[in-house]
């Protein structure tokens, strides 16, 4: 029984890690209702690796798949549960 729970937890963890990437890759995210300029993927320059890492981090935080779904869930949770 404990082995089944561990396998379930591992598979669930892997699914939660990969779903945002698949959503973005297959363009399944409906975030077209936001009025913002969509950032492009930063270019890679080995000489400015620190800047590339910061730029990619900022890009990914605003463009990962399912962002609006998670934001709406979080907002609803705060409003309904936490008042």
GROMACS .gro file of N, CA, C and O in nm:
model
  332
    1UNK      N    1   0.083  -0.120   0.000
    1UNK     CA    2   0.000   0.000   0.000
    1UNK      C    3   0.087   0.125   0.000
    1UNK      O    4   0.059   0.219  -0.072
    2UNK      N    5   0.192   0.126   0.084
    2UNK     CA    6   0.278   0.243   0.092
    2UNK      C    7   0.353   0.265  -0.039
    2UNK      O    8   0.375   0.378  -0.081
    3UNK      N    9   0.388   0.155  -0.106
    3UNK     CA   10   0.457   0.166  -0.234
    3UNK      C   11   0.366   0.230  -0.339
    3UNK      O   12   0.411   0.311  -0.419
    4UNK      N   13   0.239   0.198  -0.338
    4UNK     CA   14   0.143   0.258  -0.432
    4UNK      C   15   0.129   0.408  -0.409
    4UNK      O   16   0.118   0.485  -0.505
    5UNK      N   17   0.129   0.449  -0.285
    5UNK     CA   18   0.119   0.591  -0.253
    5UNK      C   19   0.243   0.664  -0.299
    5UNK      O   20   0.234   0.774  -0.357
    6UNK      N   21   0.360   0.606  -0.279
    6UNK     CA   22   0.485   0.668  -0.324
    6UNK      C   23   0.488   0.682  -0.476
    6UNK      O   24   0.530   0.785  -0.528
    7UNK      N   25   0.446   0.579  -0.547
    7UNK     CA   26   0.443   0.585  -0.693
    7UNK      C   27   0.345   0.693  -0.738
    7UNK      O   28   0.374   0.771  -0.829
    8UNK      N   29   0.230   0.700  -0.674
    8UNK     CA   30   0.131   0.803  -0.708
    8UNK      C   31   0.187   0.943  -0.685
    8UNK      O   32   0.168   1.033  -0.768
    9UNK      N   33   0.255   0.963  -0.574
    9UNK     CA   34   0.312   1.094  -0.544
    9UNK      C   35   0.421   1.132  -0.644
    9UNK      O   36   0.428   1.248  -0.688
   10UNK      N   37   0.502   1.038  -0.683
   10UNK     CA   38   0.608   1.065  -0.780
   10UNK      C   39   0.549   1.101  -0.916
   10UNK      O   40   0.589   1.199  -0.979
   11UNK      N   41   0.451   1.025  -0.960
   11UNK     CA   42   0.388   1.053  -1.089
   11UNK      C   43   0.316   1.187  -1.085
   11UNK      O   44   0.324   1.266  -1.179
   12UNK      N   45   0.247   1.216  -0.976
   12UNK     CA   46   0.177   1.345  -0.962
   12UNK      C   47   0.276   1.461  -0.967
   12UNK      O   48   0.252   1.562  -1.033
   13UNK      N   49   0.388   1.446  -0.899
   13UNK     CA   50   0.490   1.549  -0.898
   13UNK      C   51   0.543   1.575  -1.040
   13UNK      O   52   0.557   1.690  -1.083
   14UNK      N   53   0.572   1.468  -1.112
   14UNK     CA   54   0.623   1.483  -1.249
   14UNK      C   55   0.519   1.547  -1.341
   14UNK      O   56   0.554   1.627  -1.427
   15UNK      N   57   0.394   1.513  -1.323
   15UNK     CA   58   0.287   1.573  -1.404
   15UNK      C   59   0.278   1.722  -1.376
   15UNK      O   60   0.270   1.804  -1.469
   16UNK      N   61   0.281   1.761  -1.249
   16UNK     CA   62   0.273   1.903  -1.214
   16UNK      C   63   0.393   1.981  -1.266
   16UNK      O   64   0.382   2.100  -1.295
   17UNK      N   65   0.507   1.916  -1.279
   17UNK     CA   66   0.625   1.983  -1.333
   17UNK      C   67   0.617   2.002  -1.484
   17UNK      O   68   0.664   2.102  -1.538
   18UNK      N   69   0.558   1.906  -1.554
   18UNK     CA   70   0.560   1.910  -1.699
   18UNK      C   71   0.437   1.976  -1.763
   18UNK      O   72   0.446   2.019  -1.878
   19UNK      N   73   0.327   1.983  -1.694
   19UNK     CA   74   0.205   2.039  -1.753
   19UNK      C   75   0.223   2.183  -1.802
   19UNK      O   76   0.183   2.214  -1.915
   20UNK      N   77   0.281   2.276  -1.726
   20UNK     CA   78   0.297   2.412  -1.779
   20UNK      C   79   0.378   2.419  -1.908
   20UNK      O   80   0.347   2.498  -1.997
   21UNK      N   81   0.478   2.333  -1.921
   21UNK     CA   82   0.558   2.332  -2.043
   21UNK      C   83   0.476   2.283  -2.161
   21UNK      O   84   0.481   2.343  -2.270
   22UNK      N   85   0.398   2.178  -2.144
   22UNK     CA   86   0.314   2.128  -2.252
   22UNK      C   87   0.205   2.228  -2.289
   22UNK      O   88   0.173   2.246  -2.406
   23UNK      N   89   0.147   2.293  -2.190
   23UNK     CA   90   0.043   2.392  -2.218
   23UNK      C   91   0.099   2.505  -2.302
   23UNK      O   92   0.038   2.549  -2.399
   24UNK      N   93   0.218   2.553  -2.268
   24UNK     CA   94   0.279   2.661  -2.344
   24UNK      C   95   0.325   2.614  -2.482
   24UNK      O   96   0.309   2.683  -2.581
   25UNK      N   97   0.382   2.493  -2.489
   25UNK     CA   98   0.434   2.440  -2.615
   25UNK      C   99   0.323   2.420  -2.717
   25UNK      O  100   0.339   2.451  -2.834
   26UNK      N  101   0.209   2.367  -2.675
   26UNK     CA  102   0.098   2.341  -2.765
   26UNK      C  103  -0.001   2.457  -2.771
   26UNK      O  104  -0.108   2.445  -2.830
   27UNK      N  105   0.034   2.570  -2.709
   27UNK     CA  106  -0.046   2.693  -2.712
   27UNK      C  107  -0.190   2.668  -2.666
   27UNK      O  108  -0.286   2.708  -2.732
   28UNK      N  109  -0.205   2.603  -2.552
   28UNK     CA  110  -0.336   2.573  -2.496
   28UNK      C  111  -0.381   2.676  -2.394
   28UNK      O  112  -0.493   2.670  -2.345
   29UNK      N  113  -0.293   2.769  -2.361
   29UNK     CA  114  -0.322   2.869  -2.258
   29UNK      C  115  -0.401   2.984  -2.318
   29UNK      O  116  -0.365   3.038  -2.422
   30UNK      N  117  -0.510   3.022  -2.254
   30UNK     CA  118  -0.591   3.134  -2.301
   30UNK      C  119  -0.565   3.254  -2.211
   30UNK      O  120  -0.645   3.285  -2.124
   31UNK      N  121  -0.454   3.320  -2.234
   31UNK     CA  122  -0.422   3.439  -2.156
   31UNK      C  123  -0.431   3.563  -2.243
   31UNK      O  124  -0.364   3.661  -2.221
   32UNK      N  125  -0.517   3.558  -2.344
   32UNK     CA  126  -0.530   3.669  -2.437
   32UNK      C  127  -0.607   3.786  -2.377
   32UNK      O  128  -0.615   3.891  -2.438
   33UNK      N  129  -0.664   3.770  -2.258
   33UNK     CA  130  -0.742   3.877  -2.198
   33UNK      C  131  -0.656   3.976  -2.120
   33UNK      O  132  -0.707   4.071  -2.065
   34UNK      N  133  -0.527   3.952  -2.114
   34UNK     CA  134  -0.438   4.044  -2.045
   34UNK      C  135  -0.391   4.152  -2.142
   34UNK      O  136  -0.359   4.125  -2.256
   35UNK      N  137  -0.389   4.276  -2.093
   35UNK     CA  138  -0.341   4.387  -2.175
   35UNK      C  139  -0.195   4.414  -2.143
   35UNK      O  140  -0.162   4.506  -2.070
   36UNK      N  141  -0.108   4.332  -2.200
   36UNK     CA  142   0.034   4.350  -2.176
   36UNK      C  143   0.110   4.310  -2.301
   36UNK      O  144   0.062   4.234  -2.384
   37UNK      N  145   0.230   4.361  -2.311
   37UNK     CA  146   0.316   4.326  -2.423
   37UNK      C  147   0.382   4.192  -2.393
   37UNK      O  148   0.440   4.174  -2.286
   38UNK      N  149   0.371   4.100  -2.486
   38UNK     CA  150   0.429   3.968  -2.466
   38UNK      C  151   0.579   3.977  -2.491
   38UNK      O  152   0.624   4.022  -2.596
   39UNK      N  153   0.656   3.934  -2.392
   39UNK     CA  154   0.801   3.936  -2.404
   39UNK      C  155   0.848   3.820  -2.492
   39UNK      O  156   0.787   3.715  -2.494
   40UNK      N  157   0.957   3.844  -2.562
   40UNK     CA  158   1.017   3.738  -2.643
   40UNK      C  159   1.124   3.668  -2.560
   40UNK      O  160   1.176   3.724  -2.464
   41UNK      N  161   1.156   3.547  -2.600
   41UNK     CA  162   1.259   3.470  -2.530
   41UNK      C  163   1.391   3.545  -2.543
   41UNK      O  164   1.429   3.585  -2.653
   42UNK      N  165   1.461   3.566  -2.432
   42UNK     CA  166   1.587   3.640  -2.439
   42UNK      C  167   1.693   3.564  -2.518
   42UNK      O  168   1.695   3.441  -2.518
   43UNK      N  169   1.777   3.638  -2.585
   43UNK     CA  170   1.884   3.575  -2.662
   43UNK      C  171   1.995   3.529  -2.567
   43UNK      O  172   2.017   3.588  -2.462
   44UNK      N  173   2.065   3.426  -2.609
   44UNK     CA  174   2.171   3.368  -2.526
   44UNK      C  175   2.305   3.426  -2.564
   44UNK      O  176   2.343   3.427  -2.680
   45UNK      N  177   2.377   3.478  -2.465
   45UNK     CA  178   2.512   3.530  -2.485
   45UNK      C  179   2.599   3.477  -2.371
   45UNK      O  180   2.577   3.511  -2.255
   46UNK      N  181   2.696   3.394  -2.407
   46UNK     CA  182   2.780   3.330  -2.306
   46UNK      C  183   2.859   3.432  -2.224
   46UNK      O  184   2.892   3.408  -2.108
   47UNK      N  185   2.887   3.548  -2.282
   47UNK     CA  186   2.965   3.650  -2.212
   47UNK      C  187   2.883   3.723  -2.105
   47UNK      O  188   2.939   3.783  -2.015
   48UNK      N  189   2.752   3.719  -2.119
   48UNK     CA  190   2.663   3.786  -2.022
   48UNK      C  191   2.567   3.684  -1.961
   48UNK      O  192   2.446   3.704  -1.959
   49UNK      N  193   2.621   3.576  -1.912
   49UNK     CA  194   2.538   3.465  -1.863
   49UNK      C  195   2.451   3.506  -1.745
   49UNK      O  196   2.337   3.460  -1.733
   50UNK      N  197   2.498   3.595  -1.659
   50UNK     CA  198   2.416   3.639  -1.545
   50UNK      C  199   2.292   3.715  -1.593
   50UNK      O  200   2.182   3.695  -1.540
   51UNK      N  201   2.309   3.799  -1.694
   51UNK     CA  202   2.196   3.873  -1.749
   51UNK      C  203   2.098   3.780  -1.820
   51UNK      O  204   1.976   3.799  -1.812
   52UNK      N  205   2.151   3.681  -1.889
   52UNK     CA  206   2.065   3.585  -1.959
   52UNK      C  207   1.979   3.509  -1.859
   52UNK      O  208   1.858   3.491  -1.881
   53UNK      N  209   2.037   3.468  -1.749
   53UNK     CA  210   1.962   3.393  -1.647
   53UNK      C  211   1.852   3.481  -1.588
   53UNK      O  212   1.737   3.438  -1.574
   54UNK      N  213   1.883   3.604  -1.556
   54UNK     CA  214   1.782   3.696  -1.500
   54UNK      C  215   1.672   3.724  -1.600
   54UNK      O  216   1.553   3.726  -1.565
   55UNK      N  217   1.710   3.748  -1.727
   55UNK     CA  218   1.611   3.776  -1.830
   55UNK      C  219   1.520   3.657  -1.856
   55UNK      O  220   1.399   3.672  -1.872
   56UNK      N  221   1.578   3.536  -1.860
   56UNK     CA  222   1.496   3.418  -1.883
   56UNK      C  223   1.404   3.391  -1.764
   56UNK      O  224   1.290   3.350  -1.782
   57UNK      N  225   1.452   3.416  -1.644
   57UNK     CA  226   1.368   3.399  -1.525
   57UNK      C  227   1.248   3.493  -1.531
   57UNK      O  228   1.135   3.452  -1.505
   58UNK      N  229   1.272   3.618  -1.568
   58UNK     CA  230   1.163   3.714  -1.580
   58UNK      C  231   1.067   3.674  -1.691
   58UNK      O  232   0.944   3.684  -1.676
   59UNK      N  233   1.121   3.625  -1.802
   59UNK     CA  234   1.037   3.580  -1.914
   59UNK      C  235   0.948   3.464  -1.871
   59UNK      O  236   0.829   3.462  -1.896
   60UNK      N  237   1.007   3.365  -1.805
   60UNK     CA  238   0.932   3.245  -1.768
   60UNK      C  239   0.825   3.275  -1.663
   60UNK      O  240   0.717   3.218  -1.667
   61UNK      N  241   0.854   3.364  -1.570
   61UNK     CA  242   0.756   3.398  -1.467
   61UNK      C  243   0.630   3.459  -1.526
   61UNK      O  244   0.522   3.444  -1.472
   62UNK      N  245   0.643   3.529  -1.638
   62UNK     CA  246   0.526   3.592  -1.700
   62UNK      C  247   0.464   3.508  -1.809
   62UNK      O  248   0.354   3.538  -1.854
   63UNK      N  249   0.531   3.403  -1.856
   63UNK     CA  250   0.483   3.331  -1.973
   63UNK      C  251   0.468   3.181  -1.955
   63UNK      O  252   0.456   3.110  -2.053
   64UNK      N  253   0.470   3.129  -1.833
   64UNK     CA  254   0.453   2.985  -1.821
   64UNK      C  255   0.308   2.947  -1.844
   64UNK      O  256   0.215   3.025  -1.820
   65UNK      N  257   0.287   2.827  -1.895
   65UNK     CA  258   0.153   2.779  -1.929
   65UNK      C  259   0.065   2.764  -1.807
   65UNK      O  260   0.108   2.714  -1.704
   66UNK      N  261  -0.058   2.807  -1.817
   66UNK     CA  262  -0.152   2.795  -1.708
   66UNK      C  263  -0.144   2.906  -1.605
   66UNK      O  264  -0.202   2.895  -1.497
   67UNK      N  265  -0.075   3.013  -1.637
   67UNK     CA  266  -0.058   3.122  -1.542
   67UNK      C  267  -0.192   3.181  -1.498
   67UNK      O  268  -0.217   3.202  -1.380
   68UNK      N  269  -0.279   3.207  -1.595
   68UNK     CA  270  -0.409   3.265  -1.562
   68UNK      C  271  -0.497   3.167  -1.482
   68UNK      O  272  -0.568   3.208  -1.391
   69UNK      N  273  -0.489   3.040  -1.514
   69UNK     CA  274  -0.566   2.940  -1.439
   69UNK      C  275  -0.523   2.938  -1.294
   69UNK      O  276  -0.606   2.941  -1.203
   70UNK      N  277  -0.392   2.937  -1.271
   70UNK     CA  278  -0.342   2.937  -1.134
   70UNK      C  279  -0.372   3.067  -1.063
   70UNK      O  280  -0.406   3.068  -0.944
   71UNK      N  281  -0.363   3.178  -1.133
   71UNK     CA  282  -0.394   3.307  -1.073
   71UNK      C  283  -0.540   3.315  -1.033
   71UNK      O  284  -0.574   3.363  -0.924
   72UNK      N  285  -0.629   3.269  -1.120
   72UNK     CA  286  -0.773   3.271  -1.088
   72UNK      C  287  -0.805   3.178  -0.970
   72UNK      O  288  -0.887   3.212  -0.885
   73UNK      N  289  -0.740   3.063  -0.965
   73UNK     CA  290  -0.759   2.973  -0.851
   73UNK      C  291  -0.712   3.038  -0.722
   73UNK      O  292  -0.781   3.034  -0.620
   74UNK      N  293  -0.595   3.100  -0.726
   74UNK     CA  294  -0.539   3.167  -0.609
   74UNK      C  295  -0.629   3.282  -0.563
   74UNK      O  296  -0.656   3.297  -0.444
   75UNK      N  297  -0.677   3.362  -0.658
   75UNK     CA  298  -0.765   3.474  -0.623
   75UNK      C  299  -0.895   3.425  -0.561
   75UNK      O  300  -0.942   3.482  -0.462
   76UNK      N  301  -0.955   3.322  -0.621
   76UNK     CA  302  -1.078   3.266  -0.566
   76UNK      C  303  -1.058   3.208  -0.428
   76UNK      O  304  -1.143   3.223  -0.340
   77UNK      N  305  -0.945   3.141  -0.407
   77UNK     CA  306  -0.914   3.084  -0.276
   77UNK      C  307  -0.902   3.193  -0.171
   77UNK      O  308  -0.959   3.183  -0.063
   78UNK      N  309  -0.829   3.299  -0.204
   78UNK     CA  310  -0.813   3.409  -0.108
   78UNK      C  311  -0.948   3.476  -0.078
   78UNK      O  312  -0.977   3.508   0.036
   79UNK      N  313  -1.030   3.494  -0.180
   79UNK     CA  314  -1.157   3.563  -0.162
   79UNK      C  315  -1.257   3.479  -0.084
   79UNK      O  316  -1.321   3.528   0.009
   80UNK      N  317  -1.271   3.353  -0.123
   80UNK     CA  318  -1.375   3.268  -0.062
   80UNK      C  319  -1.332   3.207   0.070
   80UNK      O  320  -1.413   3.199   0.163
   81UNK      N  321  -1.209   3.162   0.080
   81UNK     CA  322  -1.165   3.092   0.200
   81UNK      C  323  -1.108   3.186   0.305
   81UNK      O  324  -1.141   3.179   0.423
   82UNK      N  325  -1.022   3.276   0.262
   82UNK     CA  326  -0.953   3.364   0.356
   82UNK      C  327  -1.023   3.499   0.377
   82UNK      O  328  -0.978   3.577   0.459
   83UNK      N  329  -1.127   3.523   0.301
   83UNK     CA  330  -1.202   3.649   0.306
   83UNK      C  331  -1.110   3.766   0.274
   83UNK      O  332  -1.092   3.861   0.340
   0.00000   0.00000   0.00000
